[in-house]
Backbone as JSON, one array per atom type, in Angstrom:
{
  "sequence": "MFRDFRPLFLSLAATACLPLIGCGGGTQPTGDAPPVTIDELEQHQADHVHAETYAEGVAELDEMRGLVAKAFADGDVDAAHDPLHEVGHVLDELVRLAKKDGVSEEGLTAIESAVETLMEAFGAVDDQFHDKEGKDYPEVQAEVEAAMEQLRMYLPKTE",
  "N": [[0.82, -1.19, 0.0], [1.98, 1.28, 0.74], [3.69, 1.69, -1.39], [2.02, 2.51, -3.39], [1.44, 5.15, -2.88], [3.85, 6.44, -3.18], [4.64, 7.6, -5.81], [2.75, 9.68, -5.94], [3.37, 11.12, -3.61], [6.02, 11.95, -4.18], [5.54, 13.56, -6.42], [3.97, 15.61, -5.29], [5.83, 16.64, -3.45], [7.84, 17.59, -5.17], [6.4, 19.52, -6.58], [5.79, 21.27, -4.51], [8.3, 22.29, -3.96], [9.0, 23.78, -6.19], [8.29, 26.63, -6.18], [10.26, 27.54, -4.47], [12.61, 27.36, -5.85], [12.69, 29.34, -7.84], [13.17, 31.85, -10.46], [15.7, 32.45, -12.82], [19.16, 33.51, -12.29], [21.14, 34.11, -9.35], [21.74, 36.94, -9.36], [22.93, 40.13, -8.3], [21.16, 43.2, -7.84], [21.79, 45.88, -10.06], [23.22, 49.13, -9.92], [23.89, 52.66, -9.79], [25.35, 53.4, -7.57], [27.43, 51.88, -5.08], [26.45, 49.46, -2.55], [25.59, 50.71, 0.71], [27.61, 50.55, 3.55], [27.42, 49.27, 6.93], [29.24, 50.58, 8.58], [29.54, 53.0, 7.2], [26.97, 54.08, 7.48], [26.85, 54.34, 10.27], [28.91, 56.19, 10.62], [27.83, 58.39, 9.29], [25.71, 58.98, 11.01], [27.16, 59.63, 13.3], [28.47, 61.9, 12.45], [26.44, 63.7, 12.2], [24.75, 65.71, 14.29], [21.79, 65.79, 16.03], [19.27, 68.24, 16.7], [18.63, 69.35, 20.0], [17.1, 71.19, 21.25], [14.42, 73.55, 20.75], [15.37, 75.97, 19.68], [17.84, 75.16, 18.6], [16.86, 73.42, 16.66], [15.46, 75.18, 14.94], [17.62, 76.72, 14.09], [19.14, 74.77, 12.75], [17.33, 74.07, 10.75], [17.18, 76.53, 9.4], [19.77, 76.66, 8.43], [19.78, 74.47, 6.61], [17.79, 75.39, 4.86], [19.15, 77.56, 3.79], [21.19, 76.21, 2.4], [19.72, 74.88, 0.43], [18.59, 77.07, -0.94], [20.96, 78.29, -1.87], [21.97, 76.29, -3.56], [20.07, 76.3, -5.63], [20.35, 78.95, -6.48], [22.96, 78.89, -7.42], [22.66, 77.3, -9.59], [23.02, 74.6, -9.29], [21.19, 72.35, -8.88], [21.04, 69.66, -8.07], [22.58, 69.6, -5.78], [20.87, 70.37, -3.82], [19.36, 68.24, -3.01], [20.11, 66.41, -0.84], [20.14, 68.22, 1.43], [17.38, 68.84, 1.39], [16.19, 66.48, 2.26], [17.19, 66.38, 4.83], [15.9, 68.62, 5.87], [13.3, 67.64, 6.08], [13.62, 65.74, 8.17], [14.31, 67.42, 10.31], [12.02, 69.03, 10.48], [10.17, 67.1, 11.25], [10.76, 66.79, 13.93], [10.48, 69.26, 15.14], [8.09, 70.36, 16.39], [7.85, 68.68, 18.59], [10.21, 69.34, 19.95], [9.64, 72.01, 20.54], [7.48, 71.71, 22.32], [8.81, 70.36, 24.36], [10.48, 72.39, 25.21], [8.71, 74.07, 26.41], [6.97, 75.82, 25.03], [4.1, 77.87, 24.57], [0.59, 76.89, 24.22], [-0.68, 78.36, 22.21], [1.56, 79.15, 20.77], [2.52, 76.64, 19.97], [0.5, 75.86, 18.22], [0.84, 77.75, 16.18], [3.44, 77.08, 15.4], [3.06, 74.45, 14.5], [1.46, 75.0, 12.25], [3.28, 76.48, 10.69], [5.24, 74.52, 10.29], [3.79, 72.67, 8.77], [3.33, 74.21, 6.45], [5.99, 74.51, 5.6], [6.68, 71.82, 5.15], [5.01, 71.22, 2.97], [5.96, 73.1, 1.07], [8.79, 72.57, 0.83], [8.51, 69.9, 0.19], [7.29, 70.05, -2.32], [9.42, 71.05, -3.78], [11.23, 68.94, -3.48], [9.89, 66.96, -4.9], [10.62, 67.11, -7.61], [12.93, 65.65, -7.76], [12.16, 63.09, -7.72], [10.88, 62.02, -9.96], [8.48, 63.39, -10.26], [6.2, 66.06, -10.86], [7.56, 68.95, -9.86], [8.54, 71.88, -7.95], [10.71, 74.71, -8.38], [13.01, 76.1, -6.02], [12.9, 79.0, -5.87], [10.2, 79.41, -6.49], [8.8, 78.75, -4.2], [9.93, 80.21, -2.25], [9.01, 82.61, -0.95], [6.88, 81.65, 0.64], [8.32, 79.91, 2.28], [10.06, 81.68, 3.61], [8.2, 83.25, 5.05], [7.07, 81.31, 6.75], [9.36, 80.53, 8.16], [9.88, 82.89, 9.52], [7.7, 82.92, 11.21], [8.33, 80.7, 12.81], [10.62, 81.7, 14.07], [9.53, 83.6, 15.76], [8.91, 82.31, 18.11], [11.2, 81.64, 19.35], [13.4, 81.38, 22.17], [13.8, 84.26, 24.19], [16.67, 86.25, 23.99], [19.05, 87.74, 26.11]],
  "CA": [[0.0, 0.0, 0.0], [2.88, 2.43, 0.79], [4.25, 1.89, -2.72], [1.02, 3.16, -4.23], [1.47, 6.59, -2.6], [5.18, 6.99, -3.44], [4.66, 8.56, -6.93], [1.95, 10.84, -5.58], [4.14, 11.88, -2.63], [7.15, 12.58, -4.88], [4.99, 14.63, -7.26], [3.59, 16.71, -4.41], [7.05, 17.23, -2.9], [8.5, 18.34, -6.24], [5.57, 20.68, -6.85], [5.93, 22.2, -3.38], [9.63, 22.89, -4.0], [9.17, 24.64, -7.36], [8.35, 28.06, -5.88], [11.49, 27.86, -3.76], [13.72, 27.4, -6.81], [12.68, 30.67, -8.44], [13.58, 32.01, -11.84], [16.91, 33.24, -13.05], [20.3, 33.34, -11.39], [21.18, 34.92, -8.15], [22.52, 38.15, -9.59], [22.6, 41.28, -7.48], [20.68, 44.33, -8.62], [22.84, 46.84, -10.4], [22.85, 50.52, -9.7], [25.02, 53.57, -9.96], [26.13, 53.51, -6.35], [27.59, 50.62, -4.36], [25.66, 49.43, -1.32], [26.14, 51.43, 1.85], [27.99, 49.64, 4.63], [27.0, 49.66, 8.28], [30.21, 51.58, 9.06], [29.22, 54.29, 6.58], [25.75, 54.58, 8.12], [27.19, 54.78, 11.62], [29.72, 57.4, 10.51], [26.91, 59.48, 8.96], [24.99, 59.33, 12.24], [28.1, 60.27, 14.22], [28.79, 63.22, 11.91], [25.28, 64.58, 12.23], [24.17, 65.86, 15.62], [20.43, 66.29, 15.94], [18.91, 69.32, 17.62], [18.05, 68.94, 21.27], [16.2, 72.25, 21.7], [13.68, 74.21, 19.67], [16.26, 76.96, 19.06], [18.79, 74.42, 17.76], [16.11, 72.91, 15.52], [15.22, 76.29, 14.02], [18.92, 77.08, 13.51], [19.48, 73.71, 11.79], [16.41, 74.24, 9.63], [17.59, 77.72, 8.67], [21.0, 76.3, 7.7], [19.38, 73.63, 5.47], [17.1, 76.27, 3.93], [20.19, 78.32, 3.11], [21.87, 75.33, 1.45], [18.8, 74.66, -0.7], [18.52, 78.34, -1.68], [22.24, 78.48, -2.54], [22.06, 75.32, -4.65], [19.26, 76.79, -6.75], [20.95, 80.21, -6.96], [24.18, 78.54, -8.14], [22.32, 76.45, -10.72], [23.42, 73.23, -8.96], [19.96, 71.86, -8.25], [21.28, 68.37, -7.43], [23.17, 69.84, -4.45], [19.78, 70.65, -2.88], [18.62, 67.03, -2.68], [20.39, 65.94, 0.52], [19.58, 69.15, 2.42], [15.92, 68.74, 1.41], [15.82, 65.35, 3.11], [17.49, 66.79, 6.21], [14.81, 69.52, 6.26], [12.19, 66.79, 6.51], [13.92, 65.17, 9.48], [14.25, 68.5, 11.31], [10.61, 69.42, 10.63], [9.5, 66.04, 11.99], [11.08, 66.92, 15.36], [10.39, 70.64, 15.62], [6.97, 70.56, 17.33], [8.21, 67.97, 19.82], [11.22, 70.16, 20.63], [8.96, 73.2, 21.08], [6.74, 71.26, 23.51], [9.81, 70.06, 25.4], [11.02, 73.66, 25.7], [7.67, 74.81, 27.12], [6.27, 76.82, 24.21], [2.66, 77.94, 24.89], [-0.33, 76.22, 23.29], [-0.83, 79.26, 21.06], [2.8, 79.04, 20.02], [2.57, 75.32, 19.35], [-0.42, 75.89, 17.07], [1.51, 78.53, 15.12], [4.59, 76.29, 14.94], [2.51, 73.35, 13.7], [1.04, 75.57, 10.97], [4.5, 76.81, 9.94], [5.86, 73.25, 9.9], [2.98, 72.14, 7.67], [3.64, 75.04, 5.28], [7.34, 74.17, 5.16], [6.63, 70.46, 4.59], [4.42, 71.31, 1.63], [6.83, 73.87, 0.18], [10.0, 71.8, 0.55], [8.07, 68.67, -0.48], [7.08, 70.38, -3.73], [10.76, 71.16, -4.38], [11.79, 67.59, -3.5], [9.19, 66.15, -5.89], [11.3, 67.09, -8.89], [14.0, 64.66, -7.7], [11.55, 61.76, -7.66], [10.06, 61.82, -11.16], [7.17, 64.01, -10.13], [6.23, 67.48, -11.21], [7.89, 69.71, -8.66], [8.77, 73.32, -8.09], [12.03, 75.2, -8.05], [12.98, 76.8, -4.73], [12.39, 80.38, -5.95], [8.74, 79.41, -6.56], [8.23, 78.59, -2.86], [10.77, 80.96, -1.32], [8.23, 83.55, -0.13], [6.18, 80.84, 1.65], [9.32, 79.41, 3.21], [10.52, 82.8, 4.45], [7.12, 83.62, 5.98], [6.97, 80.25, 7.76], [10.56, 80.62, 9.0], [9.69, 84.05, 10.4], [6.75, 82.48, 12.23], [9.07, 79.86, 13.75], [11.54, 82.55, 14.84], [8.77, 84.35, 16.76], [8.78, 81.52, 19.33], [12.52, 81.35, 19.9], [13.58, 81.99, 23.49], [14.35, 85.62, 24.17], [18.05, 86.35, 24.46], [19.26, 89.01, 26.82]],
  "C": [[0.87, 1.26, 0.0], [3.45, 2.73, -0.59], [3.27, 2.6, -3.63], [1.04, 4.69, -4.04], [2.81, 7.25, -2.94], [5.18, 7.94, -4.64], [3.87, 9.83, -6.62], [2.72, 11.73, -4.6], [5.29, 12.61, -3.31], [6.67, 13.73, -5.77], [4.61, 15.85, -6.42], [4.82, 17.41, -3.84], [7.75, 18.08, -3.95], [7.71, 19.61, -6.55], [5.71, 21.72, -5.74], [7.28, 22.91, -3.41], [9.81, 23.86, -5.16], [9.19, 26.13, -7.02], [9.64, 28.47, -5.17], [12.68, 28.0, -4.7], [13.81, 28.77, -7.45], [13.14, 30.66, -9.89], [14.89, 32.76, -11.89], [17.97, 32.99, -12.0], [20.22, 34.29, -10.22], [22.0, 36.19, -8.33], [22.02, 39.26, -8.68], [22.07, 42.4, -8.35], [21.84, 45.3, -8.89], [22.32, 48.23, -10.16], [24.09, 51.38, -9.86], [25.92, 53.58, -8.73], [26.28, 52.14, -5.7], [26.74, 50.64, -3.1], [26.37, 50.16, -0.19], [26.44, 50.42, 2.95], [27.47, 50.17, 5.97], [27.94, 50.73, 8.83], [29.9, 52.96, 8.48], [27.97, 54.9, 7.21], [26.05, 55.1, 9.52], [28.0, 56.07, 11.6], [28.83, 58.6, 10.19], [26.17, 59.94, 10.21], [25.9, 60.06, 13.22], [28.43, 61.69, 13.77], [27.65, 64.21, 12.09], [24.66, 64.58, 13.64], [22.78, 66.46, 15.47], [20.16, 67.33, 17.02], [18.29, 68.74, 18.89], [17.11, 69.99, 21.85], [15.49, 72.83, 20.48], [14.58, 75.2, 18.94], [17.28, 76.29, 18.15], [18.1, 73.88, 16.51], [15.85, 73.99, 14.48], [16.52, 76.7, 13.34], [19.34, 76.06, 12.45], [18.61, 73.83, 10.54], [16.81, 75.43, 8.77], [18.87, 77.45, 7.86], [20.66, 75.47, 6.46], [18.66, 74.46, 4.41], [18.12, 77.07, 3.13], [20.93, 77.48, 2.08], [21.01, 75.07, 0.21], [18.74, 75.92, -1.56], [19.8, 78.56, -2.48], [22.38, 77.53, -3.73], [21.27, 75.79, -5.86], [19.85, 78.07, -7.32], [22.2, 79.94, -7.79], [23.91, 77.68, -9.37], [22.73, 75.0, -10.52], [22.28, 72.57, -8.19], [20.19, 70.54, -7.52], [21.86, 68.53, -6.02], [22.09, 70.11, -3.4], [19.12, 69.38, -2.36], [18.87, 66.55, -1.25], [19.88, 66.92, 1.58], [18.05, 69.1, 2.5], [15.47, 67.58, 2.31], [16.11, 65.66, 4.57], [16.4, 67.73, 6.73], [13.64, 68.7, 6.78], [12.4, 66.2, 7.89], [13.81, 66.23, 10.58], [12.79, 68.89, 11.55], [9.83, 68.38, 11.43], [9.68, 66.2, 13.5], [10.73, 68.28, 15.96], [9.27, 70.87, 16.63], [7.28, 69.88, 18.66], [9.23, 68.78, 20.64], [10.59, 71.41, 21.25], [8.17, 72.84, 22.33], [7.7, 71.03, 24.67], [10.35, 71.34, 26.02], [9.96, 74.56, 26.33], [7.0, 75.92, 26.34], [4.77, 76.73, 24.52], [1.83, 77.19, 23.85], [-0.53, 77.05, 22.03], [0.4, 79.17, 20.15], [2.91, 77.72, 19.29], [1.67, 75.25, 18.12], [0.22, 76.63, 15.9], [2.69, 77.76, 14.54], [4.12, 75.13, 14.07], [2.09, 73.84, 12.32], [2.25, 75.89, 10.1], [5.19, 75.55, 9.44], [5.11, 72.63, 8.72], [3.26, 72.9, 6.37], [5.01, 74.66, 4.72], [7.4, 72.76, 4.56], [6.08, 70.48, 3.17], [5.36, 72.0, 0.66], [8.08, 73.08, -0.18], [9.66, 70.47, -0.13], [7.85, 68.9, -1.96], [8.42, 70.51, -4.46], [11.37, 69.77, -4.51], [11.15, 66.7, -4.56], [9.95, 66.05, -7.21], [12.46, 66.08, -8.92], [13.46, 63.23, -7.76], [10.53, 61.55, -8.77], [8.63, 62.32, -11.01], [7.31, 65.46, -10.58], [6.46, 68.27, -9.92], [8.07, 71.17, -8.95], [10.23, 73.62, -7.82], [11.92, 76.01, -6.75], [12.48, 78.24, -4.85], [10.86, 80.47, -6.01], [8.09, 79.31, -5.17], [8.96, 79.44, -1.82], [9.98, 81.9, -0.42], [7.47, 82.8, 0.98], [7.14, 80.37, 2.73], [9.77, 80.52, 4.16], [9.46, 83.21, 5.47], [6.99, 82.59, 7.1], [8.17, 80.28, 8.7], [10.42, 81.79, 9.99], [8.72, 83.69, 11.54], [7.46, 81.6, 13.27], [9.98, 80.69, 14.65], [10.83, 83.33, 15.95], [8.74, 83.62, 18.11], [10.13, 81.04, 19.86], [12.64, 81.98, 21.28], [14.22, 83.37, 23.35], [15.77, 85.59, 24.7], [18.26, 87.72, 25.08], [20.56, 89.63, 26.46]]
}
C-alpha cells in the first residue's frame, strides 16, 4: 500500500519545491552607487548631531534652507537634494522640541502651521528629484521665508 502513494508523494514534494527554486540566477541588482555599509551609516549618524532644543532645531532648519537656496541660486539643483531630506527630518522633530522647551499652546499651534507650510513647500521642491512634477525653490521661497519668520517668533528671548 505504501508503494502506491510513493509517486503521488514525490509529485507533491516536487511541486511544493518549485516556488522555492525561483527564476533566473542569483545576480545582485545593479545601480550607480555601491551598497552602503554599516560603518558608513554609523559614521553618517556620528557626523550629524540632531537638535536637542527648539532653538537648535530652528537654527538647523535655517541652515538647510540656506543650502537649498544656494544650490538653486548657483544652478546646482542636485546639491539641494540631501539638504531637502534633512529639512524633513528636522521638521518632523520641531513641534516635539517646542513642547519640550515649554512653548505655549498658542505658540505650538503657530509652529505646527508653519511646519505644515514648510513640509508642503520643501516637499514640492523635493518632488522634482523623484520623477514628479515639482517646483524650483524660488517658486516657494516667499512661503518658506514667511513660515521661518513664524518659527523665529517663538525662539527663546536672548538678553
